Amino acid sequence: MPPEPSKPRPHLSVQLHSPFWSRYQQLVRETVLPYQYEILNDRVPGVGLTGAIRNFRIAAGLETGEFTGMPFQDSDVAKWLEAVGHALKTKRDPELERMADDVIDLVVAAQQPDGYLNTYFTIQEPGKRFTNLMDCHELYCAGHMMEAAVSYYEATGKRKLLDAMCRFADLIADTFGPGEGQIHGYDGHQEIELALVKLYGVTGEKRYLDLARYFLDARGTEPNFFLEEWERRGRKSFWWPWMKEPDLAYHQAHKPVREQDVAVGHAVRAMYMYTAMADVARLTGDETLARACERLWEDVTRRQMYIIGAVGSTHQGEAFTFDYDLPNETAYAETCASVGLIFFAKRMLELAPRSEYADVMERALYNTVIGSMAQDGKHYCYVNPLEVWPRANEENPDRRHVRPTRQAWFGCACCPPNVARLLMSLGDYVYSWHEAHRTLYVHLHIGSSVEWDLDGSRAQVALASSLPWRGEMSLRMSVSHGPRRFAIAVRIPGWCAGKPSVRVNGQPLARSEVCMENGYAVIEREFANGDEVALEFPMEARWVVGHPELRAVSGMVAIERGPLVYCVEEADHGPNLAALSVDLGAPIAEVPCRIAGVDAVALECDAYRRDDAAFRDGALYQPATEEARREHKVRLRAIPYFLWGNRGQGEMRVWLRWR
Amino acid sequence: MPPEPSKPRPHLSVQLHSPFWSRYQQLVRETVLPYQYEILNDRVPGVGLTGAIRNFRIAAGLETGEFTGMPFQDSDVAKWLEAVGHALKTKRDPELERMADDVIDLVVAAQQPDGYLNTYFTIQEPGKRFTNLMDCHELYCAGHMMEAAVSYYEATGKRKLLDAMCRFADLIADTFGPGEGQIHGYDGHQEIELALVKLYGVTGEKRYLDLARYFLDARGTEPNFFLEEWERRGRKSFWWPWMKEPDLAYHQAHKPVREQDVAVGHAVRAMYMYTAMADVARLTGDETLARACERLWEDVTRRQMYIIGAVGSTHQGEAFTFDYDLPNETAYAETCASVGLIFFAKRMLELAPRSEYADVMERALYNTVIGSMAQDGKHYCYVNPLEVWPRANEENPDRRHVRPTRQAWFGCACCPPNVARLLMSLGDYVYSWHEAHRTLYVHLHIGSSVEWDLDGSRAQVALASSLPWRGEMSLRMSVSHGPRRFAIAVRIPGWCAGKPSVRVNGQPLARSEVCMENGYAVIEREFANGDEVALEFPMEARWVVGHPELRAVSGMVAIERGPLVYCVEEADHGPNLAALSVDLGAPIAEVPCRIAGVDAVALECDAYRRDDAAFRDGALYQPATEEARREHKVRLRAIPYFLWGNRGQGEMRVWLRWR
């Protein structure tokens, strides 16, 4: 057996130890990744042919045949590989590693002699590389494979994929740029920008950071690259034969990125781009870029975000529409966009820790992202519904993109492996260490241990937490080389209604001893081995209203408790949830429940339901007499949103009318 | 000058004399018809090329060139001609008649030697006639030209177009049918069925009625004609290249018409078909067909109709979706479908007079149909909005089919001439004479005079009415040959809240003297010349709620007064109408107003509006504290729906939240 390659030691190393989250990581490791591997290999009956692995075999000359799937089919394999890398960082798994090594051998075998790698263009359109950046996701696929390479190298120390992707990155850097003979362009689906930053992170190769910045700088400038490319291509769209001219806003290429104020276009593209913008702003100290990130953040999260931490108001273009337009029935709310929102939030936290970034990250994570995957790990949402009416989702074409149950797979399968890679790298989102302030920021209260370099030795903090069900958490310090002065900054969640209590070694801290900075409680002191900081956040169920400009939820309320948004389901109320209305004064009871194997807290209160029977003659419209408006009392039962759809197909709603 | 041709004397002849409606007829006669004529001749700047008249010139060999527009472009000319015919019945107009004669000369010149007439197939696809019935509207266009021929013949006695269309009908009767060598098929867009019934009406030619029945009988039977035709055509859709197989329900060809219970598919096709079904059921005494009409009527009007008397819940397929699915923001509610609903309602009244049919007819007429045309006669709705938010209608593609203002014309221009022909023939919808019961039914309370054959002489009744603004109406009898015994049955509108008063020659009738039958007050007696029957319907503004199964309007109310549905507009309230809520107990004041030259009654009451300012930090979601829900008092002002959109572009809503 060859010696283990030496892995790079990350500055901050996190392992989850959380009853809630370790279960998810175990599910991904033991079920999701093997299941997705079988699908990528076309061995799952009932799931349509993906061709994902086979495309690499063909491109490598190991098999003959046609290309299968979307031009970006490679990216599913890349995201799977990246997730495996993250999984191997959390736990050794020789079987999983062997699978990944096999796939990497295949990927590298499919690489062209000059470093180029893309099975679609290699098999289907040889000689056409880099001629349809706008539509064909070449650099997007490259970016995902770079992320996979970085992840796998960090996990295993193996450089095979990393070296291959550096070669590809070098080719791309030679090909694209402002120089003569270079393509002054960028990809139709942003992704490579953030991947190049990661590649720079492990290699220290500044050329990759410069290329990421070039792609951002060039985007949306005049003359517009996509319009020029479109002309060169004979004005043809790969996807939409009827297209008359490119929709630049769809690709966020309608104006230079630094001038963008409002989130527009395809939501996932936007999120990936904003993530890279925040990365580059931080690494290059680019204040203009940082300000653009702040403006876009504010627009996304204060004017265009669903309560479940999802974005994308229309399925047409999988896109943002405009401020305060958040229709429930026709929402798009794609899983990948929420994953991207988490990326963006974390990068904003690296730029400047403010609790609102982590509040959004938490909202997206605990609601959309985990809600998108069934507890069996084998069924997924692409679109995350705010409202399900199964018959409408089947029979009204305007709502057909919202599936009333989670699906085994998708023709465009971007979301399932995206969730896998996010969950397996969740540790990366819990903390930040800011060297200048000697502060360890705790963004998410997720049970875990974190280890980092402190004055030349390793410090460790163990976080224990009862979230999302109760609001207690504690941090225990390990500074084995003697006491160290540093600060711990714990985010006080936006949902925390009352004053949180803070104790150090069991002693309550006075208010003056806790400094609040940007939503974080900062406890700075000389920490000795075994010191414990404990916080308790009052966690009460609460009714929530939308901003008055959110026309779609006027007169409606949602229920939240801690980081969880709740929903009501037909399973508890029978059909027609729209007939329910709630009395905001009714006390809300917390009731233990078990759904799909998860022990959870349901919420119950008195509510009302309209009487159908009183409606005269079955007429559609009637004078609003007392009788026609008659309601009777019912018991409302709300369950955590992420557990929706586990008790048979039926109606579901997040927003309820208040009386 | 040649002698006037002698016109056929209609059994029931109606002339409107109504301040409200005569204005509309004048508008159509003096503005709409000349405007549409100019458009059909491509002489209106700013309106896209229609080619409608030019296609006939090319088909007639008077000009060379390509076909322009939709395959059903001929039908716009036909509907215009039909409307001119109706106009000439209301008033002689030599200039209009000359225009029509010119067009008819052209139409007949474009007819092929064997009687065939269709400019699309003649110019664009010679030799392909009757090979794509499903998609190409050949018999639909034929039907519209037959309706035009009947209308013009009734108006002028001129037979040129009528004879031409009989020749075409004969060709169609030879071509289609159950016999050997005939096409066992029917059109993709129903229309010819009802047209053939009209042709039968003026010619007495039973073959035309039989053909109408054949088309209905054959539809949806096995083996399915559209599927067979689709195979013969090489599985190609004219409209949707990506179509995998025909959507039979879209064409109401998914099952035999007698077995249909639920309105499905394209709403206009459905309405035209149901109309013909009711015609044929009445003329042939077909009880099974009549029962199917009743079931479909009930489904449409009790489960799938918008409050404005509109149908079509989705723009995809311009179609019905399913029972109780009536979303407001994305409604289709096409003008033509409401015109068709009025056709259907009138035919149901001919089958069996029941006031619910006329209630729906009135609802569609006073709200959707007249609301679809601007008061200048030159701007139209294709889709009639239940809710306008101009920015969403521009920037959210799911709502883009709902135009926030009326348009000058459409690429598919079915609606404007449909409204013109309906308004000019409105007299046909006011009365029915049922010979067996010697009863004159008054369905709509529209100022008019009606004349009909009674015991060998002409009787006349003059109706005066103050609708829709006040609830008074009267009927004055002219029986110049001496008193006659017959009955007058006046519909008591569904909106009439209290007991209507009935007076004969000024004397109130006791309750026992008024017999109520199916929603009509029947006054039977020997009527002498000058006798007057007067009714007064209590007309009060009222809040209306939707059936509890109508999820889209849960917790909401609309305002109606008499036959008019009301709406609220940004012009009176500023933006964000969703922030308004109403208190059903507040007294409603009736306030005179003048909008777009129409003297109307506005409704006002106290209501509430949510405060934006109180919403903390611009956050999107907040705990539902008193502060976050704070409202202030405002004065609500509602205007008749048909007058929406006359005071600048802005938001509009029919449904409002109640508190």
PDB file of C-alpha atoms in Angstrom, chain B residues 24 367-385 403-410 569 596 639-647 649 652:
ATOM      1  CA  TYR B  24     -72.209  51.560 -27.545  1.00  0.00           C
ATOM      2  CA  ASN B 367     -68.358  43.445 -17.096  1.00  0.00           C
ATOM      3  CA  THR B 368     -65.972  41.507 -19.328  1.00  0.00           C
ATOM      4  CA  VAL B 369     -67.395  42.338 -22.738  1.00  0.00           C
ATOM      5  CA  ILE B 370     -67.874  46.064 -22.423  1.00  0.00           C
ATOM      6  CA  GLY B 371     -64.862  46.300 -20.163  1.00  0.00           C
ATOM      7  CA  SER B 372     -62.767  44.815 -22.945  1.00  0.00           C
ATOM      8  CA  MET B 373     -63.208  47.844 -25.190  1.00  0.00           C
ATOM      9  CA  ALA B 374     -62.048  51.347 -24.366  1.00  0.00           C
ATOM     10  CA  GLN B 375     -64.581  54.145 -24.602  1.00  0.00           C
ATOM     11  CA  ASP B 376     -62.755  55.413 -27.695  1.00  0.00           C
ATOM     12  CA  GLY B 377     -63.658  52.188 -29.506  1.00  0.00           C
ATOM     13  CA  LYS B 378     -60.059  51.767 -30.592  1.00  0.00           C
ATOM     14  CA  HIS B 379     -58.376  49.924 -27.746  1.00  0.00           C
ATOM     15  CA  TYR B 380     -59.157  46.425 -26.592  1.00  0.00           C
ATOM     16  CA  CYS B 381     -58.411  43.726 -24.065  1.00  0.00           C
ATOM     17  CA  TYR B 382     -57.700  40.238 -25.247  1.00  0.00           C
ATOM     18  CA  VAL B 383     -57.128  39.128 -21.663  1.00  0.00           C
ATOM     19  CA  ASN B 384     -59.410  40.817 -19.142  1.00  0.00           C
ATOM     20  CA  PRO B 385     -57.570  41.360 -15.903  1.00  0.00           C
ATOM     21  CA  ARG B 403     -51.676  43.697 -20.459  1.00  0.00           C
ATOM     22  CA  PRO B 404     -51.980  46.596 -18.025  1.00  0.00           C
ATOM     23  CA  THR B 405     -53.709  48.761 -20.638  1.00  0.00           C
ATOM     24  CA  ARG B 406     -56.006  48.113 -23.570  1.00  0.00           C
ATOM     25  CA  GLN B 407     -54.186  47.612 -26.866  1.00  0.00           C
ATOM     26  CA  ALA B 408     -54.725  49.076 -30.335  1.00  0.00           C
ATOM     27  CA  TRP B 409     -54.727  45.649 -32.001  1.00  0.00           C
ATOM     28  CA  PHE B 410     -53.367  42.116 -31.701  1.00  0.00           C
ATOM     29  CA  GLU B 569     -57.730  51.539  -8.941  1.00  0.00           C
ATOM     30  CA  ALA B 596     -63.958  58.479 -19.935  1.00  0.00           C
ATOM     31  CA  ILE B 639     -65.629  52.169  -9.867  1.00  0.00           C
ATOM     32  CA  PRO B 640     -67.470  49.928 -12.309  1.00  0.00           C
ATOM     33  CA  TYR B 641     -65.100  47.281 -13.603  1.00  0.00           C
ATOM     34  CA  PHE B 642     -65.896  48.059 -17.210  1.00  0.00           C
ATOM     35  CA  LEU B 643     -64.418  51.531 -16.741  1.00  0.00           C
ATOM     36  CA  TRP B 644     -61.061  50.319 -15.394  1.00  0.00           C
ATOM     37  CA  GLY B 645     -57.872  51.623 -16.937  1.00  0.00           C
ATOM     38  CA  ASN B 646     -59.174  54.949 -18.155  1.00  0.00           C
ATOM     39  CA  ARG B 647     -57.206  57.153 -15.811  1.00  0.00           C
ATOM     40  CA  GLN B 649     -51.788  53.055 -16.194  1.00  0.00           C
ATOM     41  CA  MET B 652     -56.366  47.549 -10.377  1.00  0.00           C
TER      42      MET B 652
END
